[in-house]
PDB file of C-alpha atoms in Angstrom:
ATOM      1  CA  UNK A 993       0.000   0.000   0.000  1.00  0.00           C
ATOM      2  CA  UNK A 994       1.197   3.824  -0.513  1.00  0.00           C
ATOM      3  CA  UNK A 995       1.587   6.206   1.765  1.00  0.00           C
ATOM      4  CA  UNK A 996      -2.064   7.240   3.381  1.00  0.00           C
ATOM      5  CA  UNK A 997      -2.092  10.497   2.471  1.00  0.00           C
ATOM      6  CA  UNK A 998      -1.293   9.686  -1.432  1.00  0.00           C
ATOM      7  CA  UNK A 999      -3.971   7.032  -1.426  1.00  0.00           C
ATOM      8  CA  UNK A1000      -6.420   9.580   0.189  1.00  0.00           C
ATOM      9  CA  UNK A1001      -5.671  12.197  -2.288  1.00  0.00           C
ATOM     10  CA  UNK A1002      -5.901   9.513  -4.875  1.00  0.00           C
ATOM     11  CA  UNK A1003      -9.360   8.471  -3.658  1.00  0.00           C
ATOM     12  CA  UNK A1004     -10.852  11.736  -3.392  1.00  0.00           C
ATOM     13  CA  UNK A1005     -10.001  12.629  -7.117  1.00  0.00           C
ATOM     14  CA  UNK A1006     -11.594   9.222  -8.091  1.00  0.00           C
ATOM     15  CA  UNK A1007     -14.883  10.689  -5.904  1.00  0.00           C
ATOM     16  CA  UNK A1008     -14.313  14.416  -7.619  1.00  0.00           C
ATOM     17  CA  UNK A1009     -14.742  12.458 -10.796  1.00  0.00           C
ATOM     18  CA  UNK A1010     -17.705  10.546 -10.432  1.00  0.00           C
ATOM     19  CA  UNK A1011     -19.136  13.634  -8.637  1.00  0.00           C
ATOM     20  CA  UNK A1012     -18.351  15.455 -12.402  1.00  0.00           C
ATOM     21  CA  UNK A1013     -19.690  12.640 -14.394  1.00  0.00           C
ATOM     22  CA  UNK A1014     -22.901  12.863 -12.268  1.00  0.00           C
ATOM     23  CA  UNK A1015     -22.974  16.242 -12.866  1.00  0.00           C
ATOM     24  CA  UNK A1016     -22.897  15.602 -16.639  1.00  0.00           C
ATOM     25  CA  UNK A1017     -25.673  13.290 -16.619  1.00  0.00           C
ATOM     26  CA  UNK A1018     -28.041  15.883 -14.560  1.00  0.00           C
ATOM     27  CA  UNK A1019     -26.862  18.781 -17.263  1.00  0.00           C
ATOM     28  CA  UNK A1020     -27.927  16.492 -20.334  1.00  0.00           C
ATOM     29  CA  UNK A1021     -31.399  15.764 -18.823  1.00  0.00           C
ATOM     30  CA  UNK A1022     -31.759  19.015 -17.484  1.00  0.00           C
ATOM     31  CA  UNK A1023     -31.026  20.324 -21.128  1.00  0.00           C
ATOM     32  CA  UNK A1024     -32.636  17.810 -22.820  1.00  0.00           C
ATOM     33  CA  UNK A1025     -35.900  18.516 -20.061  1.00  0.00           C
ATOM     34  CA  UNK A1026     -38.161  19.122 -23.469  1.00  0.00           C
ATOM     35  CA  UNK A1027     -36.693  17.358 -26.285  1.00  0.00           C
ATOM     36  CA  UNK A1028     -39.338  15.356 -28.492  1.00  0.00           C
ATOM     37  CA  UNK A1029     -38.789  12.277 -30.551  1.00  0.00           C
ATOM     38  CA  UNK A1030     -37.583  12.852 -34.156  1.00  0.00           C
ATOM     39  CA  UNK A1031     -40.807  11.652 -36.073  1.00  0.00           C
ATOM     40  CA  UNK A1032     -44.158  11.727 -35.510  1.00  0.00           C
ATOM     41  CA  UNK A1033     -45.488   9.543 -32.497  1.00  0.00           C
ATOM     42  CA  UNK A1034     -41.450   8.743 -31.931  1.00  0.00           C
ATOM     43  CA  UNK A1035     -40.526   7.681 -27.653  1.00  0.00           C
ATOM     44  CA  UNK A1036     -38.668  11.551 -26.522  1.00  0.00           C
ATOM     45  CA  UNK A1037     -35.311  11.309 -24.537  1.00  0.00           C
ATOM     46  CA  UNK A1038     -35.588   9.567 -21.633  1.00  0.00           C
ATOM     47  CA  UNK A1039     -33.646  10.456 -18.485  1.00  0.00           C
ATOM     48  CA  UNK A1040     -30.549   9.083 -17.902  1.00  0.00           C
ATOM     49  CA  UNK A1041     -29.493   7.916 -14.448  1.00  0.00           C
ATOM     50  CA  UNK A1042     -25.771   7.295 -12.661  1.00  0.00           C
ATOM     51  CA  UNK A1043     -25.291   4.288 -10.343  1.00  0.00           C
ATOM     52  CA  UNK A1044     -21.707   4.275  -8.915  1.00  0.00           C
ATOM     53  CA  UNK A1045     -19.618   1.037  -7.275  1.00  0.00           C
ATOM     54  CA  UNK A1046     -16.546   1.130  -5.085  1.00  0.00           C
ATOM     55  CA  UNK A1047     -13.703  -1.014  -6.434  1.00  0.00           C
ATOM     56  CA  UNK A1048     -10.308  -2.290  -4.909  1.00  0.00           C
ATOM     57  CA  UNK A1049      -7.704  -0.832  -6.757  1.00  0.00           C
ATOM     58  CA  UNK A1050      -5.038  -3.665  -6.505  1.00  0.00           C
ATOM     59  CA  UNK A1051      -1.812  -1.421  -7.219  1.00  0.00           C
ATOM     60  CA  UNK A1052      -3.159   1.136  -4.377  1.00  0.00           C
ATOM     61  CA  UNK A1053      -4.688  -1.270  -1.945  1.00  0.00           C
ATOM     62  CA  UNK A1054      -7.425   0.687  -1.443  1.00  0.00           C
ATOM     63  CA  UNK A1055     -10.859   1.153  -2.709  1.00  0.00           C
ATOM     64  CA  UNK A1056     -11.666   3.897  -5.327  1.00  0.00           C
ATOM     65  CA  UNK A1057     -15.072   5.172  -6.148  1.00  0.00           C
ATOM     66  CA  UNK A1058     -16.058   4.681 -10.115  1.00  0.00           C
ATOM     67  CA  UNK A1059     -19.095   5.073 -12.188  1.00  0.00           C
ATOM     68  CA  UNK A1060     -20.834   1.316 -12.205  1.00  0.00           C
ATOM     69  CA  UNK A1061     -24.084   2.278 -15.045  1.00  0.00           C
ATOM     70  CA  UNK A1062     -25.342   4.891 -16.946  1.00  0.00           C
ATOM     71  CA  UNK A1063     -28.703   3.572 -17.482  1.00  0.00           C
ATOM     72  CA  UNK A1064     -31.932   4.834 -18.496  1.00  0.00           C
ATOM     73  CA  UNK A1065     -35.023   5.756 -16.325  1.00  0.00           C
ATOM     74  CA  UNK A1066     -37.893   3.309 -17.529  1.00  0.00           C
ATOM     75  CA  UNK A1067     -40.676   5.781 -15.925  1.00  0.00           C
ATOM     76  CA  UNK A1068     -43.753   6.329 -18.581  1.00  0.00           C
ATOM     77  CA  UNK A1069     -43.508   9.585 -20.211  1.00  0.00           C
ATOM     78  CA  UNK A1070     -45.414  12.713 -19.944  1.00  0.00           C
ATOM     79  CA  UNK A1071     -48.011  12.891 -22.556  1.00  0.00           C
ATOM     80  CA  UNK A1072     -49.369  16.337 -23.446  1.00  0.00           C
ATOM     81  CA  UNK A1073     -52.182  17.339 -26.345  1.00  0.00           C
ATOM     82  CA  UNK A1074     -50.730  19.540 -28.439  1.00  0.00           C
ATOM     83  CA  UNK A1075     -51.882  18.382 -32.155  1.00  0.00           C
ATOM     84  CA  UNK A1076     -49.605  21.832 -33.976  1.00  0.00           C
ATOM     85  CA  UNK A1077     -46.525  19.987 -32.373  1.00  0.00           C
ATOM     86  CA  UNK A1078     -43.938  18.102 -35.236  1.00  0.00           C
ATOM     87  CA  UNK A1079     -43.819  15.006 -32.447  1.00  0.00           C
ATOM     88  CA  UNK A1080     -47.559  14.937 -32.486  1.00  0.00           C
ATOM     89  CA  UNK A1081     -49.216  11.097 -33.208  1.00  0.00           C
ATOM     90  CA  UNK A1082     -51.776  11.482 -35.433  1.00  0.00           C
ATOM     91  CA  UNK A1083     -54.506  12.024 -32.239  1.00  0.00           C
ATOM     92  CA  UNK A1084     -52.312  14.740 -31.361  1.00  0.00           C
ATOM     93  CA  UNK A1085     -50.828  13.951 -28.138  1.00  0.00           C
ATOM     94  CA  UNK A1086     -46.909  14.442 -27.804  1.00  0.00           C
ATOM     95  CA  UNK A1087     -44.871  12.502 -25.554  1.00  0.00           C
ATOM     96  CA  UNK A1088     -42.534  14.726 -23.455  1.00  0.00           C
ATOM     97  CA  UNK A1089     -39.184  13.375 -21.801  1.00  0.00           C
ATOM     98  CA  UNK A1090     -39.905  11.605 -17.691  1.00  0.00           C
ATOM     99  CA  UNK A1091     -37.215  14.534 -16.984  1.00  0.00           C
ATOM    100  CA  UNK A1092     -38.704  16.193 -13.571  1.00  0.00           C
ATOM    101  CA  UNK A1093     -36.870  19.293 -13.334  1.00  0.00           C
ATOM    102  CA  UNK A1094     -37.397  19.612  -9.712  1.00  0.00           C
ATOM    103  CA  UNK A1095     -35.556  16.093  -9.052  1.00  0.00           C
ATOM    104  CA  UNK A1096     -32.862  16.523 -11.286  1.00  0.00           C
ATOM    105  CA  UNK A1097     -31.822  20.282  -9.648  1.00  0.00           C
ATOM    106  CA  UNK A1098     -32.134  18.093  -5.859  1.00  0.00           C
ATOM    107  CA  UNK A1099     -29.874  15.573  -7.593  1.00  0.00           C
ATOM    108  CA  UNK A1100     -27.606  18.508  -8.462  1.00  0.00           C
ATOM    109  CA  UNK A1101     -27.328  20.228  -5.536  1.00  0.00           C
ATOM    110  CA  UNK A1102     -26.762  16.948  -3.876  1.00  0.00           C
ATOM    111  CA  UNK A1103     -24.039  16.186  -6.363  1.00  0.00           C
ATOM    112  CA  UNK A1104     -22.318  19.548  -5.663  1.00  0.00           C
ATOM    113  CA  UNK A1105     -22.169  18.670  -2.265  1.00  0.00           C
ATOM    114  CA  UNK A1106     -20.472  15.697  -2.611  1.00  0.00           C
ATOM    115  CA  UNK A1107     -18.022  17.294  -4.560  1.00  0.00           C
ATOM    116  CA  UNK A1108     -17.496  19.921  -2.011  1.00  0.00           C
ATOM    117  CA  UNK A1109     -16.864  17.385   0.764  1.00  0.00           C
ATOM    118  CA  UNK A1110     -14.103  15.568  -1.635  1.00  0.00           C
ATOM    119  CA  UNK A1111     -12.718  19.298  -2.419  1.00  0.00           C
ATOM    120  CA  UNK A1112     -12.556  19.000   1.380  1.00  0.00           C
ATOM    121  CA  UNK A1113     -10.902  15.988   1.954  1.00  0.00           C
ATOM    122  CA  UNK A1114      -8.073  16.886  -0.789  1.00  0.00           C
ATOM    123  CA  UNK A1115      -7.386  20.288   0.443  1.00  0.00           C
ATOM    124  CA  UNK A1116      -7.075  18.613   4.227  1.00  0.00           C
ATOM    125  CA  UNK A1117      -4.968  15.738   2.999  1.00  0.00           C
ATOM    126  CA  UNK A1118      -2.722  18.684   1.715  1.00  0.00           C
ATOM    127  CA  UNK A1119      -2.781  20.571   5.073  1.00  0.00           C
ATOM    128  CA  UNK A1120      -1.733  17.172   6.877  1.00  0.00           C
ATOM    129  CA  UNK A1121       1.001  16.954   3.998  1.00  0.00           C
ATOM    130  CA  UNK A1122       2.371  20.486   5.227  1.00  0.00           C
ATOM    131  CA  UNK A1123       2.229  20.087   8.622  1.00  0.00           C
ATOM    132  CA  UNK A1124       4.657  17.247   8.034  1.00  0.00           C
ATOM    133  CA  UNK A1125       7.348  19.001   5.865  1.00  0.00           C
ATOM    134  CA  UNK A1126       6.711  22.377   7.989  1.00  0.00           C
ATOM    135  CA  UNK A1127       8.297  19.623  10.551  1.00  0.00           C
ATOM    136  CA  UNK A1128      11.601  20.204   8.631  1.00  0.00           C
ATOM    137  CA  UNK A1129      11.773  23.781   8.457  1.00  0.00           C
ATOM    138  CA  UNK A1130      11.664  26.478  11.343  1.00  0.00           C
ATOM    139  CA  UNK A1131      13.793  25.123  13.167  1.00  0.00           C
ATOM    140  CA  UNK A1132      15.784  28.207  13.682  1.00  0.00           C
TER     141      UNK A1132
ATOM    142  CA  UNK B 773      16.520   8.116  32.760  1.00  0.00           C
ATOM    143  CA  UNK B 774      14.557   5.592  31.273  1.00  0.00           C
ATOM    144  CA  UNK B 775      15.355   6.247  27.175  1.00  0.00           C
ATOM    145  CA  UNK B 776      12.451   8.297  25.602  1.00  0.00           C
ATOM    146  CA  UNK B 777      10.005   7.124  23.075  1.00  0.00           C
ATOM    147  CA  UNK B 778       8.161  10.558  22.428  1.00  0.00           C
ATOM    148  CA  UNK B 779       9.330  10.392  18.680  1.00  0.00           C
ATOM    149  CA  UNK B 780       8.539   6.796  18.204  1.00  0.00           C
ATOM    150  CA  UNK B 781       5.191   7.003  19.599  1.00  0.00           C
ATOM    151  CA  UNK B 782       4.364  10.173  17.329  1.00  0.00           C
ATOM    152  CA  UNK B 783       5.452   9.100  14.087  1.00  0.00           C
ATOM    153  CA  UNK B 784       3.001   6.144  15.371  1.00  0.00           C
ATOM    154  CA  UNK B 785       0.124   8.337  15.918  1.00  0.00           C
ATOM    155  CA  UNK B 786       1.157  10.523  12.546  1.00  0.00           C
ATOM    156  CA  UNK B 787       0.450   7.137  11.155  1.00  0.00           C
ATOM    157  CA  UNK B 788      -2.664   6.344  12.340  1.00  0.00           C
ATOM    158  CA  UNK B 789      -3.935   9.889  11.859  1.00  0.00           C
ATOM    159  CA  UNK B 790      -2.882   9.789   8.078  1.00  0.00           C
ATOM    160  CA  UNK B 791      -4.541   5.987   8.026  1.00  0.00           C
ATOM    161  CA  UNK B 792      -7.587   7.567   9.642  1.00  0.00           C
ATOM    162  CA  UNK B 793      -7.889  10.088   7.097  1.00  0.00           C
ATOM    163  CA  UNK B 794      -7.504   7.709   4.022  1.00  0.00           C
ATOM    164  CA  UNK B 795     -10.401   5.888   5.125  1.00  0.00           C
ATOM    165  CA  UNK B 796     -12.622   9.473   5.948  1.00  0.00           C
ATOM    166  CA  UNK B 797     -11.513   9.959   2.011  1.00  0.00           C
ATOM    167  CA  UNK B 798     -12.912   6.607   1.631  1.00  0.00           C
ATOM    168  CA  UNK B 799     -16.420   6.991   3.014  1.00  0.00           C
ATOM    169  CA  UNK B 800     -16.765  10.500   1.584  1.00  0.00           C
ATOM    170  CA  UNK B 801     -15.936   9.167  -2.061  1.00  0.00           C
ATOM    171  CA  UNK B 802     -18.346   6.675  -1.567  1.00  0.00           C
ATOM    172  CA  UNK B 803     -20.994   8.741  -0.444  1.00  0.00           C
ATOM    173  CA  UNK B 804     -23.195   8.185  -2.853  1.00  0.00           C
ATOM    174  CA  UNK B 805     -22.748   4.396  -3.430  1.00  0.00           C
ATOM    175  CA  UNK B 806     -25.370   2.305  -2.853  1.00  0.00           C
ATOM    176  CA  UNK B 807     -24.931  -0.320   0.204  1.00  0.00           C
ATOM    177  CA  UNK B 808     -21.579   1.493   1.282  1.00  0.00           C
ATOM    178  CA  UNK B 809     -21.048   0.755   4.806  1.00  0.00           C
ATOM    179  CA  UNK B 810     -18.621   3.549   6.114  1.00  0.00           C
ATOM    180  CA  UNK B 811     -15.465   2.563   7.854  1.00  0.00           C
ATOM    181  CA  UNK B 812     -13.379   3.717  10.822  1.00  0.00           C
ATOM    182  CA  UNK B 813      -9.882   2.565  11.829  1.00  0.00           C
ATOM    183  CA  UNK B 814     -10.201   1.244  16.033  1.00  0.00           C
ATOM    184  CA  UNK B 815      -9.297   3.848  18.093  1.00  0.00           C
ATOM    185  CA  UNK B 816      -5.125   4.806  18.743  1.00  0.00           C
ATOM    186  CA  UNK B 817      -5.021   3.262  22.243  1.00  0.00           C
ATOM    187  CA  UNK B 818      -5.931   0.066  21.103  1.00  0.00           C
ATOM    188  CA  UNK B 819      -3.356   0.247  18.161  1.00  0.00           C
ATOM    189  CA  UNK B 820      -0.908   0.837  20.656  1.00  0.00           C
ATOM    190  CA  UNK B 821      -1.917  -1.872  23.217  1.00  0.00           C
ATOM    191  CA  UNK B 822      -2.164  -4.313  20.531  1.00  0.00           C
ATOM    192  CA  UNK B 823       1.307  -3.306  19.264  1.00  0.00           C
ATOM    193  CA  UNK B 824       3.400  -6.140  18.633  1.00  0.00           C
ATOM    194  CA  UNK B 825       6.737  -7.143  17.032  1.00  0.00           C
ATOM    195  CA  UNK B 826       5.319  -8.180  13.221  1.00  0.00           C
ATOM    196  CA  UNK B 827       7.256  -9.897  10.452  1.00  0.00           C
ATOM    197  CA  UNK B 828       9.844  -7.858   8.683  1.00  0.00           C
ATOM    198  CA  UNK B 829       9.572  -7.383   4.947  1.00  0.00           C
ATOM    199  CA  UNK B 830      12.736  -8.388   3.643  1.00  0.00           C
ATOM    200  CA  UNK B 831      11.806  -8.170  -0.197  1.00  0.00           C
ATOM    201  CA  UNK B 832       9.851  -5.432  -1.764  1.00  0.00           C
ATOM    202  CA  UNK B 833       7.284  -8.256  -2.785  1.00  0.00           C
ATOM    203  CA  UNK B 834       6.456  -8.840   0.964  1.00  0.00           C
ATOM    204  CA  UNK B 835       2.653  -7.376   1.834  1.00  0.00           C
ATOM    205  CA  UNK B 836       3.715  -5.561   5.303  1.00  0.00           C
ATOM    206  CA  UNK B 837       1.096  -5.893   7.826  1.00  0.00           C
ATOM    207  CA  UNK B 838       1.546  -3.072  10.607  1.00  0.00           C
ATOM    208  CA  UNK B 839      -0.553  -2.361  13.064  1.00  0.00           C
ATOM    209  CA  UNK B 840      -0.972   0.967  11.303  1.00  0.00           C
ATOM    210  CA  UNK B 841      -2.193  -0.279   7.798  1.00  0.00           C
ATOM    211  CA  UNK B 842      -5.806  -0.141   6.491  1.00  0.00           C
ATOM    212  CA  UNK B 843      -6.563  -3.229   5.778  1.00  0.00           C
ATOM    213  CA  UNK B 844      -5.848  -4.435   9.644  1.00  0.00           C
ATOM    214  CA  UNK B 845      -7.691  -1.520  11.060  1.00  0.00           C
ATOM    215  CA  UNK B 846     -10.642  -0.600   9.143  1.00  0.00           C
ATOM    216  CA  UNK B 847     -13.391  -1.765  11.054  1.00  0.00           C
ATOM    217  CA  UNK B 848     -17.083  -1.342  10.602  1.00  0.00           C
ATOM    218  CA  UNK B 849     -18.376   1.730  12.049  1.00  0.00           C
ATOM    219  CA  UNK B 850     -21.363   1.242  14.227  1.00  0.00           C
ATOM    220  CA  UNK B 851     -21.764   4.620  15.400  1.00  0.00           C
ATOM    221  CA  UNK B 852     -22.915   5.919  11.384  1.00  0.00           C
ATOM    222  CA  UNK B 853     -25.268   8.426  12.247  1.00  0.00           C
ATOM    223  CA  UNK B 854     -27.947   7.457   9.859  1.00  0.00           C
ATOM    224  CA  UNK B 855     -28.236   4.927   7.008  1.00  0.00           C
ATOM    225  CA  UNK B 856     -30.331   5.904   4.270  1.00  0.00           C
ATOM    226  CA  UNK B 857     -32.700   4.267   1.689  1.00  0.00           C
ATOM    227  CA  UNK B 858     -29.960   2.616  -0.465  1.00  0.00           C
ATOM    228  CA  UNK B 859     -27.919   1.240   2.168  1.00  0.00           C
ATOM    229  CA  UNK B 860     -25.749   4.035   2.414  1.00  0.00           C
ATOM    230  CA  UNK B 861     -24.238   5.070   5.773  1.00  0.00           C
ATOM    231  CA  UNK B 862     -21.666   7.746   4.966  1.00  0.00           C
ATOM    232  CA  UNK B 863     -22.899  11.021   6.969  1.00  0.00           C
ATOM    233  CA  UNK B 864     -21.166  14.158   5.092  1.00  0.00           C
ATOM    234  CA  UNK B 865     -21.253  16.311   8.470  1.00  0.00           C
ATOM    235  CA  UNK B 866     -19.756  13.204  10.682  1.00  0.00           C
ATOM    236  CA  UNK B 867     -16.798  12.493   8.165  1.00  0.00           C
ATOM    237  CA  UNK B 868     -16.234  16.013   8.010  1.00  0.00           C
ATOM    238  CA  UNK B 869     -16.023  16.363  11.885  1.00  0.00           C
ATOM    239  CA  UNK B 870     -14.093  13.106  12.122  1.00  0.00           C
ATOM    240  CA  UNK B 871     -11.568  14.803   9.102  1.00  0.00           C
ATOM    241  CA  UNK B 872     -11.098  18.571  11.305  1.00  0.00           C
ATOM    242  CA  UNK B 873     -10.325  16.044  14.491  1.00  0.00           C
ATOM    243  CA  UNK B 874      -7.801  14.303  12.464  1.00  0.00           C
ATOM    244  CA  UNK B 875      -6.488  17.889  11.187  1.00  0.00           C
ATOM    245  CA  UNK B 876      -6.333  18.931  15.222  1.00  0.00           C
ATOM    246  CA  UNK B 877      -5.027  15.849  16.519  1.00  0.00           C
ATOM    247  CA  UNK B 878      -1.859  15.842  13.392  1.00  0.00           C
ATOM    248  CA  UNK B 879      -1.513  19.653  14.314  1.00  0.00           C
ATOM    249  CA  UNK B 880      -0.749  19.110  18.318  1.00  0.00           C
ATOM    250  CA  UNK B 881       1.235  15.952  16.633  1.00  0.00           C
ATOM    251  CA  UNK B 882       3.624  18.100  14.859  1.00  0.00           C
ATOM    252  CA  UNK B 883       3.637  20.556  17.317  1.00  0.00           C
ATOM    253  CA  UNK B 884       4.509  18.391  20.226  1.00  0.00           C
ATOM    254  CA  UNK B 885       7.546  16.901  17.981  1.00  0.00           C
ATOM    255  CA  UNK B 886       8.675  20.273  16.161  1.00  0.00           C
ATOM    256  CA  UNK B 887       9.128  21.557  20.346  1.00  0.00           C
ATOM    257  CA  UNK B 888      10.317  18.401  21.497  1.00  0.00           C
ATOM    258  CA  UNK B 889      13.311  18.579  18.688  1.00  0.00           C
ATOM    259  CA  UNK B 890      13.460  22.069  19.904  1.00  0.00           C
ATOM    260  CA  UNK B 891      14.478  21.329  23.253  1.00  0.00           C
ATOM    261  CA  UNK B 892      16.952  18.232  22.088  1.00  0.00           C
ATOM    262  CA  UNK B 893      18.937  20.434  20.030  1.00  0.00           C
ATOM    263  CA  UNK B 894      18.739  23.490  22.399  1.00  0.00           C
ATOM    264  CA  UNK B 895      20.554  20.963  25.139  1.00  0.00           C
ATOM    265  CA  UNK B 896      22.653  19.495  22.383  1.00  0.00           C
ATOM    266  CA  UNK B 897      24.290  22.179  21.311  1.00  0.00           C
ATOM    267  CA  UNK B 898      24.404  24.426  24.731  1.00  0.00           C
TER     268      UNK B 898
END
């Protein structure tokens, strides 16, 4: 095993960056919140969701967080009458993307938190790292 | 005068503080991973009572087993303060308390030993 402190620095970047790639999957729902199908009658986006999985790192000895699935939410789709609409079926009813804005700005906030707490952890692990060498100077 | 193990004990404690820190950066990684169950190393006066000779690594191959390593010394918290829906039972606010009492505890660490060479090399070279 490394030294602690390396292995927690390397563990909180692996967190930073399936914080980011969480964050990426909120931003493409979020923008893709009203996006119809291409054709007539044709399924609209459907919102993607993150799942992630810790996994031993063999050359670290430790366990680093990664991204397990980016799947796709299987919830039914909003379906709105709107017959002028180029996704309209030939009744007129458009089916809208199971995006809920709400949810997806919780899951952002809670996402930015997370990051913040590894942000947290690195810039402490750095602190500790200081301390230590500060050991070797001012010793006047 | 007994012969004094002030630096041998810190670097100890340095050890376990920077041990107890890799797994805070542990639970707070996995914060959001489903059926994480967040770890804690036993506390430093057990490492120290169980403190025993261990088997000297002699080839770089050799997987040392301290007392100090994480493997040895993670141990399932029981005190998480909550566990949520998905298993989860990494608290943000309790990791972050646990990481400033690691910060505090390594400060008075360094402290203690950057004073403590202090004095050694004010009698050393008076």
């Amino acid at each position: 095993m490394i030294d602690p402190l390396q292995a927690s620095l390397r563990i909180a970047g692996a967190g930073l960056e399936a914080q980011s790639t969480r964050l990426r999957v909120v931003s493409e729902n979020l923008a893709n919140a009203e996006s119809t199908g291409p054709t007539p009658g044709a399924d609209p986006y459907s919102r993607k969701t993150i799942t992630f999985e810790g996994e031993m790192n063999r050359a670290l000895g430790v366990q680093l967080v990664h991204v397990k699935d980016i799947g796709t939410d299987r919830a039914p789709f909003r379906v709105e009458h709107d017959p002028g609409n180029p996704a309209a079926d030939q009744d007129g009813f458009v089916k809208l993307p199971n995006v809920n804005v709400l949810m997806e700005m919780a899951d952002m906030r809670e996402a930015n938190r997370s990051y913040e707490a590894n942000l947290q952890v690195v810039k402490q692990t750095r602190d500790l790292v200081s301390m230590t060498i500060d050991l070797l100077k001012s010793q006047s | 005068m007994g012969p004094i193990h002030l630096f041998d004990i810190a670097s100890q404690q340095a050890r376990w503080l920077t041990v107890r820190q890799t797994a805070i950066a542990t639970n707070i990684s996995n914060a959001n991973t489903p059926g994480f169950a967040a770890l804690d190393v036993h506390p430093f006066q057990d490492v120290m009572n169980r403190t025993q000779l261990t088997m000297a690594a002699t080839n770089p191959g050799h997987i040392a087993l301290g007392p100090t390593d994480l493997p040895s010394n993670a141990a399932k918290a029981s005190d998480a303060w909550e566990v949520t829906r998905s298993g989860n039972s990494v608290s943000l606010e309790q990791e972050m308390m646990k990481a400033g009492d690691v910060n505090r505890s390594f400060s008075l660490n360094t402290g203690v030993v950057k004073a403590f060479n202090r004095m050694l090399l004010a009698s050393v070279k008076s």
